[in-house]
Coordinates of C-alpha atoms and ligand atoms in Angstrom, one line a residue:
X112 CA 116.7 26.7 175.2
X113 CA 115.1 28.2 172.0
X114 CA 111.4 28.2 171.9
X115 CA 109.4 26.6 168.9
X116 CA 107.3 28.0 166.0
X117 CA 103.7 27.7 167.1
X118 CA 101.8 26.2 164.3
X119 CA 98.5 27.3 163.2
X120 CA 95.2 25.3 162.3
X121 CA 92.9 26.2 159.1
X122 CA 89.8 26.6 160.4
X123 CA 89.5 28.1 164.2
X124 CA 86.6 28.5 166.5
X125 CA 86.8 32.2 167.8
X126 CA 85.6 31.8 171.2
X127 CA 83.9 35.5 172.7
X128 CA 83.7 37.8 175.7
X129 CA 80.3 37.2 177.4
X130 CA 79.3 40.5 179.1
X131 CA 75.4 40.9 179.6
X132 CA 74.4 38.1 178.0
X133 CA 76.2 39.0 175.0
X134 CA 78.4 37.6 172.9
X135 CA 81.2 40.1 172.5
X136 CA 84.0 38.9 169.4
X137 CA 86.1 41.7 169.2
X138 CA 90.2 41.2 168.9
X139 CA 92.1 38.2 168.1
X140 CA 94.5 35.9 170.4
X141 CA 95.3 32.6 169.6
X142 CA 95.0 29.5 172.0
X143 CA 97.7 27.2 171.7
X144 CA 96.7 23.5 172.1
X145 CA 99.5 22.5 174.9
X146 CA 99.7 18.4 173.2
X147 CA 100.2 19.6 169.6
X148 CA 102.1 23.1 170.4
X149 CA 99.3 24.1 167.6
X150 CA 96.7 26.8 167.8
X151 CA 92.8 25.0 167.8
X152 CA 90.9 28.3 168.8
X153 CA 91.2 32.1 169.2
X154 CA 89.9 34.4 171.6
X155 CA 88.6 37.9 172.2
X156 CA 90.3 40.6 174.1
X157 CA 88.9 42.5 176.4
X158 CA 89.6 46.2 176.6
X159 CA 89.4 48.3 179.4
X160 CA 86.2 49.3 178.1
X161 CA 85.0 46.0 178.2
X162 CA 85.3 46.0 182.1
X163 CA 83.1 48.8 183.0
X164 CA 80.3 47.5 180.8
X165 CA 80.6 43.7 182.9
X166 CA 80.7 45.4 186.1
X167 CA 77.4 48.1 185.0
X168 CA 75.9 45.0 183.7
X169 CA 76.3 42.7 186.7
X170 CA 75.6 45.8 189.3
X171 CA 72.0 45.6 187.4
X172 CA 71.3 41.9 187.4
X173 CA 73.0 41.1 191.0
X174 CA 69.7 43.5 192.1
X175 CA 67.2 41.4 190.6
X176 CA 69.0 38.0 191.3
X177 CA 69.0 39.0 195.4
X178 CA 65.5 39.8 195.1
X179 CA 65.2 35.9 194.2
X180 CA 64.0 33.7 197.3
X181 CA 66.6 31.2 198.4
X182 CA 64.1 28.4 196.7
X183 CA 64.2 30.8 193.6
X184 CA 67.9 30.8 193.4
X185 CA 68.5 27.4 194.3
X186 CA 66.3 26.2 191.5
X187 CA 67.9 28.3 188.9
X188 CA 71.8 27.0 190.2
X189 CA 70.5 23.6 189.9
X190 CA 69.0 24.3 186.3
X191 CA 72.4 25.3 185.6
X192 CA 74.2 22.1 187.2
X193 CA 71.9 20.3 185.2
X194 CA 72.7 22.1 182.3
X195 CA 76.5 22.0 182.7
X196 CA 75.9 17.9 183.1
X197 CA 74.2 17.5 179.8
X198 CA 77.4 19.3 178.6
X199 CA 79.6 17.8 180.2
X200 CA 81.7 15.7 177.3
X201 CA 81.6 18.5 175.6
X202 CA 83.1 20.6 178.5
X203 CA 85.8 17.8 179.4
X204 CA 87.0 17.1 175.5
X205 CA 87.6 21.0 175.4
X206 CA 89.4 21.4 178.7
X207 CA 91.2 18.7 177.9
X208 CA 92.4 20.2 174.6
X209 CA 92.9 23.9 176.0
X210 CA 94.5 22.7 179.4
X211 CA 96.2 20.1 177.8
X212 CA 94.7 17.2 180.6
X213 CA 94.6 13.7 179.9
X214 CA 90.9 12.8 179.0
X215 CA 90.5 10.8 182.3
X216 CA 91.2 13.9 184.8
X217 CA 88.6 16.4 182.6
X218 CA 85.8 13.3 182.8
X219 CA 86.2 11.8 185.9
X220 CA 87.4 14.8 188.0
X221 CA 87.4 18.5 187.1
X222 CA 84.4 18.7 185.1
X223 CA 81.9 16.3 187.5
X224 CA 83.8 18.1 190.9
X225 CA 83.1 21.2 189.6
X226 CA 79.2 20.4 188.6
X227 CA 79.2 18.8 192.5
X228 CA 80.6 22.0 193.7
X229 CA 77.4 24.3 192.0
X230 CA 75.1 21.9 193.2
X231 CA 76.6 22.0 196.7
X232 CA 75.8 25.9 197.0
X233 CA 72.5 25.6 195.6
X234 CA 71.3 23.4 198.4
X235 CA 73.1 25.1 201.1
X236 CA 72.0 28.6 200.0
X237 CA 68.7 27.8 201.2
X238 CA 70.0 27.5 204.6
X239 CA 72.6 30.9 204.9
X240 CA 71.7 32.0 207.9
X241 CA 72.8 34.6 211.0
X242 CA 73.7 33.2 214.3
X243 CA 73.0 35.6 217.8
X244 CA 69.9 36.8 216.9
X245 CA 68.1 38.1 220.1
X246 CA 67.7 40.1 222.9
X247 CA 71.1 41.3 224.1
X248 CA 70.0 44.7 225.7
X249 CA 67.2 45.6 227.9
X250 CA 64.8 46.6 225.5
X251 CA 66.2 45.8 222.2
X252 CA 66.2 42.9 219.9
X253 CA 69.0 42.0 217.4
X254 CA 69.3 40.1 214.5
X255 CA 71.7 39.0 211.9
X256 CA 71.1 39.1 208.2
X257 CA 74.1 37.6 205.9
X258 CA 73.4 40.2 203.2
X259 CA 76.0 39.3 199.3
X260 CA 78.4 41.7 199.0
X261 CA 77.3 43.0 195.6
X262 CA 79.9 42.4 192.4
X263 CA 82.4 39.8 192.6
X264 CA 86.0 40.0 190.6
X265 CA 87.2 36.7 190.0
X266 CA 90.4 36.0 188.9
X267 CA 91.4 32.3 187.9
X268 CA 94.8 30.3 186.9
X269 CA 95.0 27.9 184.1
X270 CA 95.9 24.8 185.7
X271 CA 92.1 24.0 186.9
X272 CA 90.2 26.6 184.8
X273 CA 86.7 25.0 184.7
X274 CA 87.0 23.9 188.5
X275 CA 88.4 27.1 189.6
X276 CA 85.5 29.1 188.1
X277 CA 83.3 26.7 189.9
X278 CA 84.9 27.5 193.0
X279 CA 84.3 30.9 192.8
X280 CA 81.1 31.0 190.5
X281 CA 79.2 28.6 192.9
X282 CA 79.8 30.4 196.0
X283 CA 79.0 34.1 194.8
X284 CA 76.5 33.4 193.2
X285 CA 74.7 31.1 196.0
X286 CA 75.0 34.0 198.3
X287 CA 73.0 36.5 195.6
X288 CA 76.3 38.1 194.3
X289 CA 76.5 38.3 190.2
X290 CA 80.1 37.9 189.3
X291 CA 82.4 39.5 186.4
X292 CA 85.5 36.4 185.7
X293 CA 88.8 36.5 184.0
X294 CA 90.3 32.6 183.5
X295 CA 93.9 33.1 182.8
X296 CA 94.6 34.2 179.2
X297 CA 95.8 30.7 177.6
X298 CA 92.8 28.7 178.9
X299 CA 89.5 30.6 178.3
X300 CA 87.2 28.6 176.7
X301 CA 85.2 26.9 179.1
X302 CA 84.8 29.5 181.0
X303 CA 83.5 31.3 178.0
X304 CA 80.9 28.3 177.4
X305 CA 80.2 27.7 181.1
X306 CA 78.5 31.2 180.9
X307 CA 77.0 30.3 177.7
X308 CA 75.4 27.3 179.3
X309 CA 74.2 29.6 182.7
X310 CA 72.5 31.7 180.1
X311 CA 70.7 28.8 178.1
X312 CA 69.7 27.6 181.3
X313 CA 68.3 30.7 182.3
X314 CA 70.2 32.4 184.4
X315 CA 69.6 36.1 184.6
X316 CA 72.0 38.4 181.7
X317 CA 74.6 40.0 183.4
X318 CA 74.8 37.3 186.7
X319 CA 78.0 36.0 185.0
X320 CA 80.1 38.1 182.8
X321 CA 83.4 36.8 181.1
X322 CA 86.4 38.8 180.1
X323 CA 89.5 37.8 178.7
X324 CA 93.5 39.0 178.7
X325 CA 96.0 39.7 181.6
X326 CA 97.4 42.0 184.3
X327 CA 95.6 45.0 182.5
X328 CA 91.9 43.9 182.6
X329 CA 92.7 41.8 186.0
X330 CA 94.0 45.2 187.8
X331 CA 90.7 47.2 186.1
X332 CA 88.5 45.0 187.5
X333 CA 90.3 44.6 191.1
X334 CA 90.0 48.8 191.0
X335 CA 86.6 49.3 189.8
X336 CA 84.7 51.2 192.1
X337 CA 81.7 49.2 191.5
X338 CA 83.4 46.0 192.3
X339 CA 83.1 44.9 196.4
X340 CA 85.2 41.9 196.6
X341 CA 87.8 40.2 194.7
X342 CA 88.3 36.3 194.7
X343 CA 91.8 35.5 193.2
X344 CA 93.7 31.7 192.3
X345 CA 96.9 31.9 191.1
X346 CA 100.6 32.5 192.3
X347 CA 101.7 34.3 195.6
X348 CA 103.2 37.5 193.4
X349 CA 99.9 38.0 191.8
X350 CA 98.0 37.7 195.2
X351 CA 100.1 40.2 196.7
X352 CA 99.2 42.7 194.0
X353 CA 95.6 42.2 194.3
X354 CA 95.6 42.2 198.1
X355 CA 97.8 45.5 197.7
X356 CA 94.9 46.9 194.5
X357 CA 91.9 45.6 196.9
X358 CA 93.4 47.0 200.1
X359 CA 93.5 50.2 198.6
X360 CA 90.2 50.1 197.4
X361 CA 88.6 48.8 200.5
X362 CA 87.5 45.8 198.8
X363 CA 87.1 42.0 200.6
X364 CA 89.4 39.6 199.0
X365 CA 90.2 35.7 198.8
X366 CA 92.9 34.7 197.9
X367 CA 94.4 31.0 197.0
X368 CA 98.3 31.2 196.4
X369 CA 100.7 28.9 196.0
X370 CA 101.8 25.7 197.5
X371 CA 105.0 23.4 198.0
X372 CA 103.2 20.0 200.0
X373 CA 104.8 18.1 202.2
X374 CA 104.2 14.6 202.0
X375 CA 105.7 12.8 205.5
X376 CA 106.3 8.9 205.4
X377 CA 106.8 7.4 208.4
X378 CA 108.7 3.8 208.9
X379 CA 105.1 3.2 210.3
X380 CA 103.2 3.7 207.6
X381 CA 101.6 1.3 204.9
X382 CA 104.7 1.6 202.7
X383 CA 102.7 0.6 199.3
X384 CA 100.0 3.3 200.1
X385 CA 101.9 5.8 200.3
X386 CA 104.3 5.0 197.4
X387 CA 100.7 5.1 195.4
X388 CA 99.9 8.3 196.7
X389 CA 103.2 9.7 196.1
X390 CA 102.5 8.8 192.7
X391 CA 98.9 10.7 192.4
X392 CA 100.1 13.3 194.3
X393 CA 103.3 14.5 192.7
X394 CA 102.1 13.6 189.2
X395 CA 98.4 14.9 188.8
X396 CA 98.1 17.0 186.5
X397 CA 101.6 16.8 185.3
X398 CA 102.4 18.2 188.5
X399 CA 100.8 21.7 188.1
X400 CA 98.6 21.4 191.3
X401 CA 98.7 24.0 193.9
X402 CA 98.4 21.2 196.4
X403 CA 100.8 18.3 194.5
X404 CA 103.1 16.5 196.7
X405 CA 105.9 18.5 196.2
X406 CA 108.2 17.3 199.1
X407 CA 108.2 13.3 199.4
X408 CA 109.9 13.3 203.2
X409 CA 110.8 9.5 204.3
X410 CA 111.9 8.3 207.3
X411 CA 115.6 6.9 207.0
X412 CA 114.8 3.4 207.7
X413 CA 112.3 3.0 204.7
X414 CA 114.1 5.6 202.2
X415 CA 115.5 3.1 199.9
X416 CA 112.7 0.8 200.0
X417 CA 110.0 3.7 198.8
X418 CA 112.6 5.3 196.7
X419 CA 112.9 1.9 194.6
X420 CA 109.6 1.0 195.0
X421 CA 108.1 4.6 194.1
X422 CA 110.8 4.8 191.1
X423 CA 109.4 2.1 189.6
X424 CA 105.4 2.7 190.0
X425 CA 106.5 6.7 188.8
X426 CA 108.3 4.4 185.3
X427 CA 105.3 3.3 184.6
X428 CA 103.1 6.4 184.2
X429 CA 101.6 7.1 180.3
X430 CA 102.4 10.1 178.7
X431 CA 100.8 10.0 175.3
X432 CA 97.4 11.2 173.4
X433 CA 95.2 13.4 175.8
X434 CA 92.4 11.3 174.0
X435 CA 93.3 8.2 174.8
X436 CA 92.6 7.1 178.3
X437 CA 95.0 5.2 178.5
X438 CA 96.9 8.4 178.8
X439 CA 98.1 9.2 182.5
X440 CA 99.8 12.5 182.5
X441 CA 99.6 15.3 180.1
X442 CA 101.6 18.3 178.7
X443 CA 102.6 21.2 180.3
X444 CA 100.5 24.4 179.6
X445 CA 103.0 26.1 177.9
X446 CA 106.6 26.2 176.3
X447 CA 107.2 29.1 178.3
X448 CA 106.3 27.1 181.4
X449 CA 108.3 24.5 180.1
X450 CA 111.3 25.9 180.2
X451 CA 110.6 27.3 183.9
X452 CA 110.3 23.6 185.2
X453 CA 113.4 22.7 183.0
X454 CA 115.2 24.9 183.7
X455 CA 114.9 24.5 187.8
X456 CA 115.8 20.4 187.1
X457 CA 118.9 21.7 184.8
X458 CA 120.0 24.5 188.0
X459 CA 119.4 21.6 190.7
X460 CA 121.8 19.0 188.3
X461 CA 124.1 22.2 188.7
X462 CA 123.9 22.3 192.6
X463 CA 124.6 18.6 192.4
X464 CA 121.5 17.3 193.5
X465 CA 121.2 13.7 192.1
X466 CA 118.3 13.0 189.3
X467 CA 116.9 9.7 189.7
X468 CA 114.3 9.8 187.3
X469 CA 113.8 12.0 183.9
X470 CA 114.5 15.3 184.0
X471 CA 115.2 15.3 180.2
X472 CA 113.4 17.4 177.4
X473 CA 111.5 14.8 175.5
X474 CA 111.1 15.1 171.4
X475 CA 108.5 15.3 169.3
X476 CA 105.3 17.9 169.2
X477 CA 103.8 19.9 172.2
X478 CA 104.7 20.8 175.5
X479 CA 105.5 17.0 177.4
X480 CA 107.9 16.9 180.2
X481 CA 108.9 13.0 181.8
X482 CA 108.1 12.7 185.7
X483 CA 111.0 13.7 187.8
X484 CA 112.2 12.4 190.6
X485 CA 115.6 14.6 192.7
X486 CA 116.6 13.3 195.8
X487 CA 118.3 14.3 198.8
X488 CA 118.2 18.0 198.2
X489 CA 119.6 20.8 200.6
X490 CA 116.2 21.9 202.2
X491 CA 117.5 25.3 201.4
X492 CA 117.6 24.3 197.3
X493 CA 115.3 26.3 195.4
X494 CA 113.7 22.8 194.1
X495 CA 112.4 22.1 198.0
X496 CA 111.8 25.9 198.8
X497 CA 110.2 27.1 195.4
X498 CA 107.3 26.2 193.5
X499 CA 108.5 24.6 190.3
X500 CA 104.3 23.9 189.1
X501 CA 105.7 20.8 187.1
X502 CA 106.1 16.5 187.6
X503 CA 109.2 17.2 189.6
X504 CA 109.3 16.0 192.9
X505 CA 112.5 16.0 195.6
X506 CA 112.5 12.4 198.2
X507 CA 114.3 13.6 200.8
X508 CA 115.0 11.8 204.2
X509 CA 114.6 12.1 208.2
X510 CA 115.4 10.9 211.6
X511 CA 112.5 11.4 213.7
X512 CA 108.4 13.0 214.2
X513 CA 110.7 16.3 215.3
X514 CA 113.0 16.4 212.3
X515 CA 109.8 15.9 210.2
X516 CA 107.8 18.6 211.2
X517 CA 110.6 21.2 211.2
X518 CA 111.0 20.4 207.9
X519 CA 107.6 19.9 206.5
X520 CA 106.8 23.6 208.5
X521 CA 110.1 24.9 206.6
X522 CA 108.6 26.7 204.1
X523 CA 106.4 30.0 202.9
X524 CA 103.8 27.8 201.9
X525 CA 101.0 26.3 204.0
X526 CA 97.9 25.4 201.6
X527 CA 98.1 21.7 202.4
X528 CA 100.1 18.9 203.7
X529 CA 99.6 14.8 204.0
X530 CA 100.9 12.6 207.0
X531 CA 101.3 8.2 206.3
X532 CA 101.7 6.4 209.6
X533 CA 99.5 3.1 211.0
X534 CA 100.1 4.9 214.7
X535 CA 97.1 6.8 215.2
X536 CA 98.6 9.0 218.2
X537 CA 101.2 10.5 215.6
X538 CA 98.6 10.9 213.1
X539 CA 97.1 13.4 215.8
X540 CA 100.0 14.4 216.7
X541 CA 101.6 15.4 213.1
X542 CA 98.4 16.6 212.1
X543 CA 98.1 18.9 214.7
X544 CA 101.6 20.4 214.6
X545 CA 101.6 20.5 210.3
X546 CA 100.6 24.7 209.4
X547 CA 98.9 23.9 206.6
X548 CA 95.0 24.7 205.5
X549 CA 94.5 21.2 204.9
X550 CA 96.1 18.2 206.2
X551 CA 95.3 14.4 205.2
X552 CA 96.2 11.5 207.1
X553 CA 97.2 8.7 204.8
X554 CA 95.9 10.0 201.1
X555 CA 96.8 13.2 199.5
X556 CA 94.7 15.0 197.0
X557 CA 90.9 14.9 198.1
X558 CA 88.4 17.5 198.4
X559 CA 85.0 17.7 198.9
X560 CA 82.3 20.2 198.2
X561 CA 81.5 20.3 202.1
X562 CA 85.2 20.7 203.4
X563 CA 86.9 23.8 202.9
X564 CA 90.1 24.3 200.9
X565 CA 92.8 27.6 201.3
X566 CA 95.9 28.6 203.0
X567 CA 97.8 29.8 205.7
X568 CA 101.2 31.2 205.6
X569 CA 101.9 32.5 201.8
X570 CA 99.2 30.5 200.7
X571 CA 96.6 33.0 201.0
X572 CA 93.1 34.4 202.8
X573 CA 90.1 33.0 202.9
X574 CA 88.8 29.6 201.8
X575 CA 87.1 28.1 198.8
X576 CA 84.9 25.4 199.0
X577 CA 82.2 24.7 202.2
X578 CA 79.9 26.7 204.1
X579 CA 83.4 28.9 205.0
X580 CA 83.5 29.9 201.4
X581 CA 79.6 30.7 201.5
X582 CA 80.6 33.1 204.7
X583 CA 83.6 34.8 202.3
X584 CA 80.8 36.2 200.0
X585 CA 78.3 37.4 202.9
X586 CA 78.6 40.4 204.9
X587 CA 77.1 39.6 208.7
X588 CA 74.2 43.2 209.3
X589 CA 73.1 43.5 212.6
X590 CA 69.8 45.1 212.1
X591 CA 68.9 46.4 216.1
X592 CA 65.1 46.5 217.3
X593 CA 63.9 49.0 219.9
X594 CA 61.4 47.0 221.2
X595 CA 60.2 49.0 224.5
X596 CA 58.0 51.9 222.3
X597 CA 59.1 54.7 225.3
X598 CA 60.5 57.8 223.7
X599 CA 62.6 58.7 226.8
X600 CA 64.5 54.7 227.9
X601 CA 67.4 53.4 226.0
X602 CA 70.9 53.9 227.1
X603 CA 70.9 57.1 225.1
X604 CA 68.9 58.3 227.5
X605 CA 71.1 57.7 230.3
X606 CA 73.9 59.9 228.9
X607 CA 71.6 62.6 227.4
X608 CA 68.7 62.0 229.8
X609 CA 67.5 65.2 232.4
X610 CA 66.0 67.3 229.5
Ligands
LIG24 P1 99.1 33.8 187.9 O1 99.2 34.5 189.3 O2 100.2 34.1 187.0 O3 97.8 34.2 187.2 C1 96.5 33.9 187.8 C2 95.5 34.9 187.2 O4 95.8 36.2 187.5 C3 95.4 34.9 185.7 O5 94.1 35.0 185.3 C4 96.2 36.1 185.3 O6 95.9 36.6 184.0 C5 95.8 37.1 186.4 N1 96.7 38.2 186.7 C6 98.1 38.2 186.5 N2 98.6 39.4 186.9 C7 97.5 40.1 187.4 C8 97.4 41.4 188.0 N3 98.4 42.2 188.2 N4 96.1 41.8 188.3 C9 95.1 41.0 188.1 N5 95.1 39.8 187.6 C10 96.3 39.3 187.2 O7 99.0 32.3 188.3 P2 99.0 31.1 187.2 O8 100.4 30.9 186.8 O9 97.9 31.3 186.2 O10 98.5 29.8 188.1 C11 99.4 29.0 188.8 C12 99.4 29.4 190.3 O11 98.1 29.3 190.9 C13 100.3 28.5 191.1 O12 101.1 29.3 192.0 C14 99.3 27.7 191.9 O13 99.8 27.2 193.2 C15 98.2 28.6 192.1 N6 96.9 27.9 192.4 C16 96.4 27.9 193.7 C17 95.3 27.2 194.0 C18 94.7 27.2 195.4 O14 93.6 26.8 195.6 N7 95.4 27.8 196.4 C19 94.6 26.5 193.0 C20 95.1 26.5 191.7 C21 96.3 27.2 191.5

């Protein structure tokens, strides 16, 4: 595999660093359009430098933004929301170019979900509040204050990169923490004009500072001794490096890994239903979903049936101009990444696991790869075991609710899982025994802003999403009252009483 020449456009946008409000324009990288395999835009680069002046700037405006009331900083998240919205086919048209989505996903989904997601946290910041508060000792009163933890690192992938910031920037700010983000280095931009928006819409300079580049300016911010908590998306390896960086320093951390779904059909389930779900599931996104439905697990009697049937629905999915909505699935967000996915398909045709659909490189301009169906791999195979982040799927079989959940719980993974059955006891019962973050009983995919979304297992800590996320960016303070006014009582006295 040989990778192409990346052409360039004539005239670029030059998209900046936002660090206190400012637009900072320094250095060059190019953004490659993941459709065309062209470059549309260039970015700044963030130095090392760079990072000390986001986290000095948000130390000083986090200060003034948690001296806000909750009404104060609700109002001024939903001026942003509101803002956002006004922006919004503006935001998808550009995620769709930069992430290379299909128009319909940036419109309908990622850019409204994310919008939902800010004005989630603006309403339910006005209700944080500390549970126990009382009287727990003679003569003292507690209570409990949820206090922000002070500056946020964020660290985002590029699969999601508008929603992922969302996820994070919703939250920590909600809870009166200002936030210094890096999106992934190939998908920038509207990140970059999300931040331009908070600022138009009034937001305080410095709440939400923007930096661009890699591993360098990711492990400067994780180690900044101003920085109190890192929130990380991206793979397991990364997260492992951060949690190591933020252990070291002390610092809380989130963090939202990897995935490899299971996807469980049993001969009990509405077999149409969950051949459209498959569908969705494996293929949103061109696959690169942390929760896509990576492992298709049938029970033996219905195999061939959804096999056949789920072949042909999987045919008829539109690859084509992101533009067009008539377009289903889009590119890949890289050739690099391209030729990871490819080259998995071309190792499993190797191992002689049989490809029932694509698994070819397809022609022509950009970074397109054809859904993929393997079946009946060894559940040791690297394809069922290892994240290939692409339309590739594996339908394997099984015998019985045992085999199923031995297989399904067969993995490092546990960020989500989906169960299709009419019988509701062994929707209860699967459910139950599944060790995953989130489990859904006939669908696969949904979220809400209310429900909370992370992993166990390899998958990560902490959860995104919900008034669980909220709790991630608060620290509980027990603030203790003596309340009985006499010098010589409390239990101090009891030990150091006689004098
Ligand atoms: P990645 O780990 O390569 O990169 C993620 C981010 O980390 C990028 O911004 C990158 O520049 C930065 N980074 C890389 N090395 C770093 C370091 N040493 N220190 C600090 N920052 C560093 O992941 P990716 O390829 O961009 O994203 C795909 C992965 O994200 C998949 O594994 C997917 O499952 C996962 N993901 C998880 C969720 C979830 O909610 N659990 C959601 C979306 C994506």
């Amino acid at each position: 595999m040989t990778s192409k020449k990346i052409m360039r456009n004539t005239s670029l946008r030059h998209f900046p660093l936002i660090i206190n409000g400012k637009e900072i324009t320094h250095g060059s990288q190019d953004l490659v359009a993941p459709a065309t395999g062209e470059v549309f835009a260039t970015v700044a680069v963030a130095t090392v430098k760079d990072v000390q002046d986001a986290v000095k700037a948000a130390v000083i405006a986090q200060k003034s933004w948690v001296a806000l009331s909750p009404a104060e900083r609700s109002n001024a998240l939903l001026k942003f929301a509101d803002a956002l919205e006004q922006h919004s086919e503006q935001l998808a048209n550009l995620e769709s170019e930069n992430a290379g989505k299909p128009i319909k996903l940036a419109k309908y989904s990622d850019i409204p979900v994310a919008i939902d997601n800010i004005r989630y946290f603006a309403g339910v910041l006005r209700r944080i509040e500390g549970v126990g508060a009382g009287s727990y000792m003679g003569g003292y009163s507690s209570m409990i204050e949820r206090v922000p933890v002070g500056v946020v690192a964020a660290i985002t992938p590029w699969n999601y990169p508008f929603m992922m910031a969302a996820w994070k920037l919703g939250p920590a700010l909600a809870a009166g923490n200002a936030v210094v983000i890096k999106p992934a280095p190939n998908t920038p931009t509207t990140t970059i004009e999300m931040a331009r928006i908070a600022i138009s819409a009034g937001l305080p300079a410095g709440l939400i500072n923007v930096l661009t580049g890699g591993a360098e300016v990711g492990e400067a911010m994780v180690t900044h001794k101003n920085v109190r908590m890192v929130t990380f998306t991206g793979s397991t390896r990364t997260g492992r490096r951060i949690g190591e960086l933020a252990g070291l320093g002390t610092k809380r951390v989130t963090l939202e890994l990897g995935g490899k779904a299971p996807f469980i059909v049993f001969d009990d389930a509405d077999l149409e239903a969950a051949v459209q779900g498959a569908v969705a599931g494996a293929f949103i996104n061109a696959g690169q979903d942390c929760t896509q439905a990576a492992r298709i697990y049938v029970q033996q009697k219905s195999f061939d049936t959804f096999l056949k049937r789920f072949k042909a629905v999987t045919s008829t999915i539109r690859m084509g101009k992101l533009g067009s909505e008539s377009t289903d699935m889009g590119p890949l967000t890289s050739q690099v990444h391209r030729e990871k996915v490819h080259g998995m398909v071309l190792a499993a045709k190797k191992q002689k696991i049989k490809i029932e659909l694509g698994g070819e490189l397809p022609k022509g301009a950009g970074f397109y790869y054809p859904p993929t169906i393997l079946v009946n791999a060894p559940q040791n195979s690297s394809v069922v075991q290892e994240e290939i982040f692409g339309p590739v799927v594996v339908v394997n079989s099984f015998k019985d609710e045992a085999e199923a959940i031995e297989l399904a719980n067969d993995t490092i993974y546990g960020l989500a899982a989906s169960v299709w059955t009419l019988n509701i006891q062994r929707a209860f019962r699967v459910s139950s025994a599944l060790e995953f973050g989130t489990v859904w009983v006939n669908d696969h995919l949904p979220l809400t802003s209310e429900m909370p979304t992370g992993g166990m297992k390899d998958s990560g800590v902490g959860k995104d999403l919900s008034h669980y996320a909220l709790e991630e960016y608060t620290i509980p303070k027990h603030v203790m009252f003596d309340t009985s006014g006499d010098a010589r009582k409390g239990w101090h006295f009891t030990i150091f009483g006689d004098q």
